[in-house]
Amino acid sequence: MTSLVSEPFLWRWIAVATAVLTVIVIGESWIGHYRSGFPLRAQYAPLVGGMALATACVALALVPRVEWVRLAVRWAGWVAVFTGVIGAGYHHYYGIVEKAGGYRWLLHHLMYGAPQLAPLALSAAGALAVLASEGVASAAVSPSASVPRLALAVVAIALAGAVAQTGILHYRGAFNTPFMYAPLALPPLAALGTGWLALAPAVGLTGVVRVLLWATFLLGFVGLGMHLRGLDRQMGGLHVFLFNLLQGPPPLAPAVYATLAGVGLLLLRAW
Amino acid sequence: MAGGSARDKDAIPSTRYPGYDVLAKWRGPDWDAQTRMVVRRRVEDVPRIRFLTEEEARLLEAVSARIVPQPDRVAQARVPIVAWIDEKLHHDWRDGYRYEELPPLRETWRLGLSGINESAQLLHARQFVSLESLTQDEVLARLQRGDAPGETWTRLSATRFFRDVLCLTVVKTYYAHPSAWSEIGYSGPSSPRGHVRNWAGGVDPWDAPEERE
Amino acid sequence: MTERPLSAPGIHGERTPMRDLSGEEVDFCIVGAGAAGGVLGAKLAEKGFAVVLLDAGPHWDPTRDFVSDEVGSRQLFWTDERISGGRDPVELGSNNSGRGVGGSTVHYSMIAMRAHSEDFRRRTLEGDIPGAELRDWPITFDDLEPYYEEVERDLRIAGPTFYPWGHRRHRYPQREHELNASARVLVYGCTALGIPAAPAPVATLSAPHDDRPPCVYRGFCNYGCTTNAKSSVLVTYIPRAIAAGAEVRPGCMAAQITHDGRGQASGVLYFRGGDPSTLHRQRARNVVVCGYAIETPRLLLNSSSSMFSDGLANSSGLVGKCFMVHSGHQVFGRFDERINQYKAPPGLALTEHFNRTMPDANFVCGYAIEVVGPHPVDFASRVTTARGLWGTDLRRLMMDYNYWSGVGMVGEVMPQRRNEVRLHPVERDQYGLPVPHILFTYHENDRRLIAHAIDRMEEIMDSAGGVDIWSADRTAHLLGTCRMGLTRDDSVVDADCRTHDVPNLFICDGSVFPTSTGVNPSLTIEAIAARTADRIGRSSG
């Protein structure tokens, strides 16, 4: 018997989680783009698209039965997917190709240039939103329903991407605190497990993956605290807040793990 | 008389940063207490002349006005130069070295200033201070080239004095002043807050904003 | 008189308690608490020895003593009179001479490079250069490699993951810093010319370490780091030394090293607090001189006695001789984007592509090219002295200050016996001590190397899009005046930095370099000091 269920109730909570994820992504996007000085108008796109997506997702959670709300979420979701992909292209060009040294200095630019995978977090949120708009509509319970499995796949891929992005940035920070290894140790296992379940649902594995996802969920909150502590360790600490916000560890980023793990847990009906 | 001709006024280009005053950041996170103390002195506690004689001071004033002319500023707004050079000589604060061919610092300045007047006399039969600005420039240019007349320059290397003592000290004094910092768009003191947008074209919110033509 | 316990400033404004060893005969009295003195003091104290470090300047408190102002920082530099002569007289003072605990590591640009294995064998590789005294070092790169690693670890050097030159190495403890605009200019220029470039390994934190935060890119590195991100000896080895029981005694100008009837060093006589009327004495079983390449020979020469009439440890006659600097010419260009060259540490990128004897060159040895980032007073000084600009021309150029960028060389210079640091026959300082007289003239090899380097630097600036390109004469660093070697007639100290003449007198600083190398010397000086501490710690006591 499978524990994968497509229930409208859970999908409303997934919509909430997706909205939270979107807010985190556009928050970090704003900080990064502000740091760059918004030299390109295109940098406003993730803010606009993200706000639209987050609003639509909240609406979906509140009134899932309204047809046009579902339609709006689907549209906003796809727009977010494409915005993220195009954003990744911009990040690649302006963050690596155009920079001094180009590909020869790849590692330097991966560490310091526009983060290569970050825009795809918006795509992940968009994909989850599209799937949520499907999920709230279907009333049937199906063991091998494709929508929840697709969503699990998105969670797995997004977790893997988060790990890769974290890896390069924690490497840049020289793992100055041993706990910086944690997001590279635990979430990959959660991503692997979640991905496996997406491909081949298996009862025995579900329990293990639930534990991994819970641990990842909590890790996200610990990470928030660690990043706040990291901001305080900069010169001037939280007194020179805006400046250190631009210099120090991104304050919202660890919450991505919590929201993705939360979506995963919802999908595995762990609540 | 220090100041410069109308031709000079046109020749000083306008600043790229007309609305910018580095001192506006005085109370912010870019200026720490010890920096404020040091710069306050420089801006407010201009010392009186204690080492140079009145004539030497007037001569140095005229020379400085050619080395770093300030015709674009009213008299009260001009960056003081002579007072700070005089303070250095009054305390005999040296630079940690002097070139072999120069006597100790105080003597170098006294000799150098009298040498400028000597050259002015020999070339134009007048004191340096009473020459036209462009003529003053000619005298100084001769010092720079090393063909200024005068017995002083057999005892003191004119080129060394002009380049490594006179120009260097006057220029350093000028660009140590916040008015100069504002004019060149220098961000100024930065502690504890540093800089973020360190790439080409990058301007921090607290940097000098530029007026585009 | 009430006994007040001694304390020293910590790095966060606190006071740390410190032993008072003034009345004792200590194991080691170290003159100069700079790059080498600090490392030696920490390691010897940690080995259990009683150590006193004397320094002529103050013990800086980074929270109070460093100002974000060029001219307001003159107290960081050696401003006692020195006479500079020769055909290419060297600019001293703020150019290369620090003063105070931490020495020049308080105001240096933090570039932390290793010498190459070839640098230790220049005489073997290049043969005899007429007019120069090339020598092989009595130590090899392999001897020093573990100490380079140790010092890089202790200082948390922030360097690139892949460093294109030199031997295979472990990863630097921290990652390189983000390139600033002037560093990118060098990289653009080098990339366009097909020259490999790399982020510079620097001694400033790119991530928090212990209680020190990472760099905030103030750019006032050359005027004291208020952030404590800069891994100067002041905030790394000196606190270690004090914690291990050493005493750091500031305001002490060493006047003479004393010796006993058997020719063994017995201590140091010094003036304290600027008072020229009283000489104090610190008794010591061993004396280490770490005053950098001008004050070290000066102290040895001032320590003449009936037994050592030519100065202490000078049977070779080489104390003060073979003075070297690095040629440090800079090339600037103007760009059409704002560079703001004063932001961030001044030297974040470099190329060592030319730091070798090149097959088609008319000179031997090589040079590194690094980024520079002068603040307004420094830049205006170059504009007036190197370009000869004054008047409205000067003000006009300076209006574009934010659009200028520059690079500078660190060029190997030949050791020549005619280049020396000697005692001035007539002039005396405020203590009555003879003032140092420094004579320097470039060798023909040096001139050709400089010409080659300036051409390359101009090409780099041009390829990066710079216009109105010009160059400024400069030198950097002070080296060579008490060189290391195997024999007493041809060197002052041996491979362990022990003087040949006086078994309990050591010299450990830039003056022991037999050849200058083509890289910034601080890391090599610190590595030599770390090795010396192990060597003398093993044999002394």
Tab-separated table of N, CA and C in Angstrom, chain C residues 385-498:
chain	number	residue	atom	x	y	z
C	385	THR	N	55.314	63.664	-8.392
C	385	THR	CA	56.743	63.354	-8.474
C	385	THR	C	57.088	62.574	-9.737
C	386	ALA	N	56.219	61.656	-10.168
C	386	ALA	CA	56.574	60.846	-11.331
C	386	ALA	C	56.188	61.514	-12.641
C	387	ARG	N	55.029	62.143	-12.686
C	387	ARG	CA	54.624	62.816	-13.923
C	387	ARG	C	55.028	64.278	-13.938
C	388	GLY	N	55.465	64.774	-12.809
C	388	GLY	CA	55.891	66.172	-12.783
C	388	GLY	C	54.750	67.152	-12.934
C	389	LEU	N	53.534	66.728	-12.602
C	389	LEU	CA	52.396	67.633	-12.760
C	389	LEU	C	52.202	68.509	-11.532
C	390	TRP	N	51.870	69.760	-11.766
C	390	TRP	CA	51.468	70.667	-10.690
C	390	TRP	C	50.550	71.710	-11.313
C	391	GLY	N	49.946	72.529	-10.484
C	391	GLY	CA	49.053	73.556	-11.005
C	391	GLY	C	47.724	72.963	-11.445
C	392	THR	N	47.099	73.628	-12.396
C	392	THR	CA	45.778	73.181	-12.833
C	392	THR	C	45.850	71.794	-13.471
C	393	ASP	N	46.969	71.452	-14.085
C	393	ASP	CA	47.117	70.120	-14.673
C	393	ASP	C	46.961	69.047	-13.615
C	394	LEU	N	47.532	69.288	-12.451
C	394	LEU	CA	47.435	68.314	-11.368
C	394	LEU	C	45.998	68.185	-10.899
C	395	ARG	N	45.363	69.320	-10.646
C	395	ARG	CA	43.986	69.272	-10.161
C	395	ARG	C	43.071	68.623	-11.179
C	396	ARG	N	43.346	68.893	-12.455
C	396	ARG	CA	42.504	68.312	-13.516
C	396	ARG	C	42.619	66.797	-13.509
C	397	LEU	N	43.843	66.274	-13.439
C	397	LEU	CA	44.019	64.828	-13.428
C	397	LEU	C	43.366	64.213	-12.197
C	398	MET	N	43.562	64.861	-11.074
C	398	MET	CA	43.042	64.297	-9.826
C	398	MET	C	41.519	64.285	-9.773
C	399	MET	N	40.869	65.158	-10.555
C	399	MET	CA	39.403	65.128	-10.601
C	399	MET	C	38.913	63.758	-11.063
C	400	ASP	N	39.743	63.070	-11.861
C	400	ASP	CA	39.377	61.747	-12.377
C	400	ASP	C	39.921	60.618	-11.522
C	401	TYR	N	40.337	60.936	-10.305
C	401	TYR	CA	40.976	59.953	-9.421
C	401	TYR	C	40.246	58.611	-9.414
C	402	ASN	N	38.914	58.644	-9.372
C	402	ASN	CA	38.163	57.393	-9.273
C	402	ASN	C	38.254	56.533	-10.522
C	403	TYR	N	38.822	57.093	-11.600
C	403	TYR	CA	38.876	56.359	-12.866
C	403	TYR	C	40.254	55.790	-13.169
C	404	TRP	N	41.172	55.937	-12.201
C	404	TRP	CA	42.522	55.450	-12.415
C	404	TRP	C	42.727	54.089	-11.770
C	405	SER	N	43.591	53.276	-12.381
C	405	SER	CA	43.947	51.993	-11.806
C	405	SER	C	45.421	51.762	-12.053
C	406	GLY	N	46.052	50.952	-11.221
C	406	GLY	CA	47.486	50.770	-11.390
C	406	GLY	C	47.965	49.386	-11.008
C	407	VAL	N	49.121	49.039	-11.531
C	407	VAL	CA	49.801	47.810	-11.152
C	407	VAL	C	51.233	48.161	-10.770
C	408	GLY	N	51.865	47.281	-10.020
C	408	GLY	CA	53.243	47.531	-9.606
C	408	GLY	C	54.051	46.258	-9.673
C	409	MET	N	55.348	46.402	-9.796
C	409	MET	CA	56.212	45.233	-9.894
C	409	MET	C	56.905	44.971	-8.565
C	410	VAL	N	57.310	43.706	-8.382
C	410	VAL	CA	58.239	43.361	-7.308
C	410	VAL	C	59.390	42.684	-8.030
C	411	GLY	N	60.443	43.419	-8.271
C	411	GLY	CA	61.514	42.956	-9.143
C	411	GLY	C	62.766	42.570	-8.381
C	412	GLU	N	63.347	41.455	-8.759
C	412	GLU	CA	64.593	41.031	-8.121
C	412	GLU	C	65.694	42.042	-8.393
C	413	VAL	N	66.481	42.296	-7.386
C	413	VAL	CA	67.570	43.271	-7.458
C	413	VAL	C	68.866	42.548	-7.097
C	414	MET	N	69.939	42.871	-7.778
C	414	MET	CA	71.204	42.189	-7.540
C	414	MET	C	71.839	42.645	-6.232
C	415	PRO	N	72.454	41.712	-5.497
C	415	PRO	CA	73.224	42.125	-4.320
C	415	PRO	C	74.545	42.730	-4.790
C	416	GLN	N	74.825	43.946	-4.373
C	416	GLN	CA	76.084	44.601	-4.735
C	416	GLN	C	76.732	45.121	-3.463
C	417	ARG	N	78.016	44.909	-3.374
C	417	ARG	CA	78.709	45.330	-2.167
C	417	ARG	C	78.680	46.845	-1.998
C	418	ARG	N	78.589	47.599	-3.115
C	418	ARG	CA	78.600	49.058	-2.972
C	418	ARG	C	77.290	49.590	-2.379
C	419	ASN	N	76.229	48.787	-2.423
C	419	ASN	CA	74.969	49.200	-1.805
C	419	ASN	C	75.007	48.816	-0.354
C	420	GLU	N	74.891	49.792	0.526
C	420	GLU	CA	75.077	49.436	1.929
C	420	GLU	C	74.297	50.348	2.863
C	421	VAL	N	74.211	49.894	4.091
C	421	VAL	CA	73.703	50.682	5.202
C	421	VAL	C	74.888	50.896	6.130
C	422	ARG	N	75.295	52.137	6.274
C	422	ARG	CA	76.400	52.391	7.192
C	422	ARG	C	76.025	53.476	8.177
C	423	LEU	N	76.901	53.704	9.123
C	423	LEU	CA	76.668	54.758	10.104
C	423	LEU	C	77.139	56.083	9.508
C	424	HIS	N	76.286	57.072	9.586
C	424	HIS	CA	76.691	58.378	9.071
C	424	HIS	C	77.831	58.923	9.940
C	425	PRO	N	78.882	59.408	9.330
C	425	PRO	CA	80.044	59.859	10.120
C	425	PRO	C	79.755	61.053	11.010
C	426	VAL	N	78.745	61.842	10.672
C	426	VAL	CA	78.537	63.100	11.392
C	426	VAL	C	77.200	63.163	12.107
C	427	GLU	N	76.138	62.806	11.411
C	427	GLU	CA	74.810	63.080	11.972
C	427	GLU	C	74.427	62.106	13.071
C	428	ARG	N	73.735	62.651	14.069
C	428	ARG	CA	73.275	61.865	15.209
C	428	ARG	C	71.782	62.045	15.353
C	429	ASP	N	71.124	61.000	15.884
C	429	ASP	CA	69.682	61.154	16.128
C	429	ASP	C	69.450	61.737	17.526
C	430	GLN	N	68.184	61.738	17.945
C	430	GLN	CA	67.847	62.379	19.222
C	430	GLN	C	68.452	61.652	20.419
C	431	TYR	N	68.928	60.425	20.210
C	431	TYR	CA	69.566	59.673	21.298
C	431	TYR	C	71.082	59.793	21.263
C	432	GLY	N	71.578	60.497	20.275
C	432	GLY	CA	73.028	60.573	20.112
C	432	GLY	C	73.595	59.409	19.317
C	433	LEU	N	72.756	58.570	18.769
C	433	LEU	CA	73.241	57.433	17.980
C	433	LEU	C	73.479	57.878	16.544
C	434	PRO	N	74.547	57.375	15.905
C	434	PRO	CA	74.770	57.736	14.503
C	434	PRO	C	73.579	57.332	13.646
C	435	VAL	N	73.220	58.245	12.765
C	435	VAL	CA	72.074	58.048	11.884
C	435	VAL	C	72.472	57.079	10.763
C	436	PRO	N	71.582	56.209	10.302
C	436	PRO	CA	71.957	55.328	9.199
C	436	PRO	C	72.049	56.088	7.884
C	437	HIS	N	73.024	55.705	7.099
C	437	HIS	CA	73.232	56.283	5.771
C	437	HIS	C	73.083	55.146	4.779
C	438	ILE	N	72.086	55.245	3.919
C	438	ILE	CA	71.771	54.145	3.004
C	438	ILE	C	72.190	54.537	1.594
C	439	LEU	N	73.006	53.704	0.995
C	439	LEU	CA	73.475	53.966	-0.366
C	439	LEU	C	72.946	52.887	-1.283
C	440	PHE	N	72.337	53.324	-2.379
C	440	PHE	CA	71.793	52.338	-3.297
C	440	PHE	C	71.919	52.803	-4.733
C	441	THR	N	72.418	51.921	-5.584
C	441	THR	CA	72.478	52.165	-7.028
C	441	THR	C	72.084	50.873	-7.721
C	442	TYR	N	71.212	50.969	-8.697
C	442	TYR	CA	70.799	49.768	-9.429
C	442	TYR	C	71.962	49.194	-10.236
C	443	HIS	N	71.933	47.892	-10.399
C	443	HIS	CA	72.854	47.186	-11.280
C	443	HIS	C	72.283	47.243	-12.688
C	444	GLU	N	73.125	47.052	-13.680
C	444	GLU	CA	72.656	47.048	-15.068
C	444	GLU	C	71.567	45.994	-15.263
C	445	ASN	N	71.726	44.826	-14.632
C	445	ASN	CA	70.700	43.775	-14.723
C	445	ASN	C	69.361	44.281	-14.186
C	446	ASP	N	69.429	45.033	-13.078
C	446	ASP	CA	68.211	45.583	-12.495
C	446	ASP	C	67.526	46.526	-13.475
C	447	ARG	N	68.302	47.367	-14.131
C	447	ARG	CA	67.705	48.347	-15.049
C	447	ARG	C	67.016	47.670	-16.217
C	448	ARG	N	67.675	46.632	-16.741
C	448	ARG	CA	67.062	45.925	-17.888
C	448	ARG	C	65.792	45.215	-17.460
C	449	LEU	N	65.837	44.635	-16.256
C	449	LEU	CA	64.656	43.958	-15.734
C	449	LEU	C	63.519	44.956	-15.577
C	450	ILE	N	63.835	46.125	-15.035
C	450	ILE	CA	62.813	47.151	-14.831
C	450	ILE	C	62.210	47.581	-16.166
C	451	ALA	N	63.064	47.783	-17.154
C	451	ALA	CA	62.561	48.206	-18.462
C	451	ALA	C	61.601	47.169	-19.034
C	452	HIS	N	61.988	45.908	-18.911
C	452	HIS	CA	61.129	44.815	-19.391
C	452	HIS	C	59.795	44.831	-18.656
C	453	ALA	N	59.864	44.988	-17.348
C	453	ALA	CA	58.648	44.955	-16.530
C	453	ALA	C	57.724	46.126	-16.860
C	454	ILE	N	58.295	47.297	-17.027
C	454	ILE	CA	57.453	48.453	-17.339
C	454	ILE	C	56.760	48.244	-18.686
C	455	ASP	N	57.494	47.713	-19.657
C	455	ASP	CA	56.858	47.403	-20.949
C	455	ASP	C	55.677	46.467	-20.767
C	456	ARG	N	55.895	45.393	-19.981
C	456	ARG	CA	54.814	44.404	-19.806
C	456	ARG	C	53.642	45.049	-19.075
C	457	MET	N	53.926	45.839	-18.039
C	457	MET	CA	52.842	46.447	-17.278
C	457	MET	C	52.058	47.422	-18.144
C	458	GLU	N	52.760	48.163	-19.003
C	458	GLU	CA	52.050	49.087	-19.900
C	458	GLU	C	51.182	48.311	-20.876
C	459	GLU	N	51.697	47.170	-21.352
C	459	GLU	CA	50.892	46.340	-22.245
C	459	GLU	C	49.629	45.844	-21.551
C	460	ILE	N	49.805	45.435	-20.297
C	460	ILE	CA	48.657	44.918	-19.553
C	460	ILE	C	47.609	46.011	-19.382
C	461	MET	N	48.034	47.195	-18.990
C	461	MET	CA	47.076	48.281	-18.781
C	461	MET	C	46.420	48.662	-20.107
C	462	ASP	N	47.189	48.636	-21.165
C	462	ASP	CA	46.652	48.987	-22.476
C	462	ASP	C	45.635	47.944	-22.924
C	463	SER	N	45.977	46.669	-22.754
C	463	SER	CA	45.051	45.617	-23.163
C	463	SER	C	43.779	45.617	-22.350
C	464	ALA	N	43.863	46.133	-21.149
C	464	ALA	CA	42.662	46.184	-20.312
C	464	ALA	C	41.806	47.389	-20.657
C	465	GLY	N	42.290	48.228	-21.544
C	465	GLY	CA	41.499	49.382	-21.961
C	465	GLY	C	41.921	50.692	-21.334
C	466	GLY	N	43.102	50.707	-20.721
C	466	GLY	CA	43.551	51.939	-20.089
C	466	GLY	C	44.138	52.917	-21.093
C	467	VAL	N	43.999	54.214	-20.812
C	467	VAL	CA	44.607	55.248	-21.655
C	467	VAL	C	45.464	56.145	-20.780
C	468	ASP	N	46.230	57.001	-21.423
C	468	ASP	CA	47.060	57.976	-20.701
C	468	ASP	C	47.946	57.245	-19.687
C	469	ILE	N	48.655	56.242	-20.172
C	469	ILE	CA	49.415	55.353	-19.280
C	469	ILE	C	50.762	55.976	-18.934
C	470	TRP	N	51.129	55.931	-17.668
C	470	TRP	CA	52.420	56.473	-17.231
C	470	TRP	C	52.967	55.626	-16.088
C	471	SER	N	54.263	55.797	-15.825
C	471	SER	CA	54.881	54.963	-14.789
C	471	SER	C	55.541	55.822	-13.719
C	472	ALA	N	55.693	55.245	-12.547
C	472	ALA	CA	56.308	55.924	-11.409
C	472	ALA	C	57.397	55.041	-10.827
C	473	ASP	N	58.557	55.662	-10.561
C	473	ASP	CA	59.645	54.935	-9.912
C	473	ASP	C	59.293	54.650	-8.476
C	474	ARG	N	59.518	53.423	-8.060
C	474	ARG	CA	59.329	53.125	-6.631
C	474	ARG	C	60.218	51.963	-6.270
C	475	THR	N	60.423	51.793	-4.986
C	475	THR	CA	61.040	50.551	-4.527
C	475	THR	C	60.142	49.981	-3.437
C	476	ALA	N	60.433	48.750	-3.061
C	476	ALA	CA	59.675	48.130	-1.970
C	476	ALA	C	60.620	47.259	-1.175
C	477	HIS	N	60.361	47.155	0.133
C	477	HIS	CA	61.070	46.224	1.015
C	477	HIS	C	62.540	46.605	1.218
C	478	LEU	N	63.127	46.024	2.263
C	478	LEU	CA	64.518	46.286	2.628
C	478	LEU	C	65.166	44.946	2.936
C	479	LEU	N	66.270	44.616	2.288
C	479	LEU	CA	66.817	43.258	2.415
C	479	LEU	C	68.337	43.228	2.385
C	480	GLY	N	68.886	42.156	2.857
C	480	GLY	CA	70.244	41.743	2.476
C	480	GLY	C	71.427	42.156	3.309
C	481	THR	N	71.255	42.977	4.335
C	481	THR	CA	72.433	43.577	4.945
C	481	THR	C	73.178	42.707	5.945
C	482	CYS	N	72.691	41.517	6.246
C	482	CYS	CA	73.420	40.592	7.131
C	482	CYS	C	73.221	39.175	6.592
C	483	ARG	N	73.718	38.939	5.416
C	483	ARG	CA	73.277	37.741	4.703
C	483	ARG	C	73.689	36.431	5.354
C	484	MET	N	72.873	35.399	4.998
C	484	MET	CA	73.126	34.031	5.481
C	484	MET	C	74.121	33.378	4.539
C	485	GLY	N	74.904	32.491	5.099
C	485	GLY	CA	75.822	31.744	4.243
C	485	GLY	C	76.515	30.662	5.029
C	486	LEU	N	77.351	29.887	4.312
C	486	LEU	CA	77.986	28.744	4.957
C	486	LEU	C	79.280	29.119	5.670
C	487	THR	N	79.973	30.137	5.159
C	487	THR	CA	81.292	30.445	5.720
C	487	THR	C	81.321	31.816	6.361
C	488	ARG	N	82.193	31.967	7.351
C	488	ARG	CA	82.236	33.203	8.114
C	488	ARG	C	82.860	34.355	7.335
C	489	ASP	N	83.658	34.055	6.313
C	489	ASP	CA	84.248	35.176	5.586
C	489	ASP	C	83.295	35.724	4.533
C	490	ASP	N	82.247	34.971	4.214
C	490	ASP	CA	81.364	35.404	3.134
C	490	ASP	C	79.933	35.655	3.606
C	491	SER	N	79.690	35.585	4.907
C	491	SER	CA	78.330	35.805	5.389
C	491	SER	C	78.380	36.204	6.847
C	492	VAL	N	77.229	36.671	7.331
C	492	VAL	CA	77.160	37.139	8.712
C	492	VAL	C	76.534	36.074	9.614
C	493	VAL	N	75.504	35.387	9.074
C	493	VAL	CA	74.846	34.350	9.874
C	493	VAL	C	74.868	33.035	9.110
C	494	ASP	N	74.644	31.952	9.843
C	494	ASP	CA	74.596	30.638	9.200
C	494	ASP	C	73.155	30.279	8.870
C	495	ALA	N	72.943	29.014	8.477
C	495	ALA	CA	71.618	28.600	8.031
C	495	ALA	C	70.576	28.671	9.137
C	496	ASP	N	71.020	28.692	10.383
C	496	ASP	CA	70.097	28.809	11.518
C	496	ASP	C	69.993	30.234	12.029
C	497	CYS	N	70.456	31.172	11.243
C	497	CYS	CA	70.433	32.596	11.608
C	497	CYS	C	71.311	32.924	12.811
C	498	ARG	N	72.229	32.008	13.145
C	498	ARG	CA	73.178	32.278	14.225
C	498	ARG	C	74.382	32.994	13.622
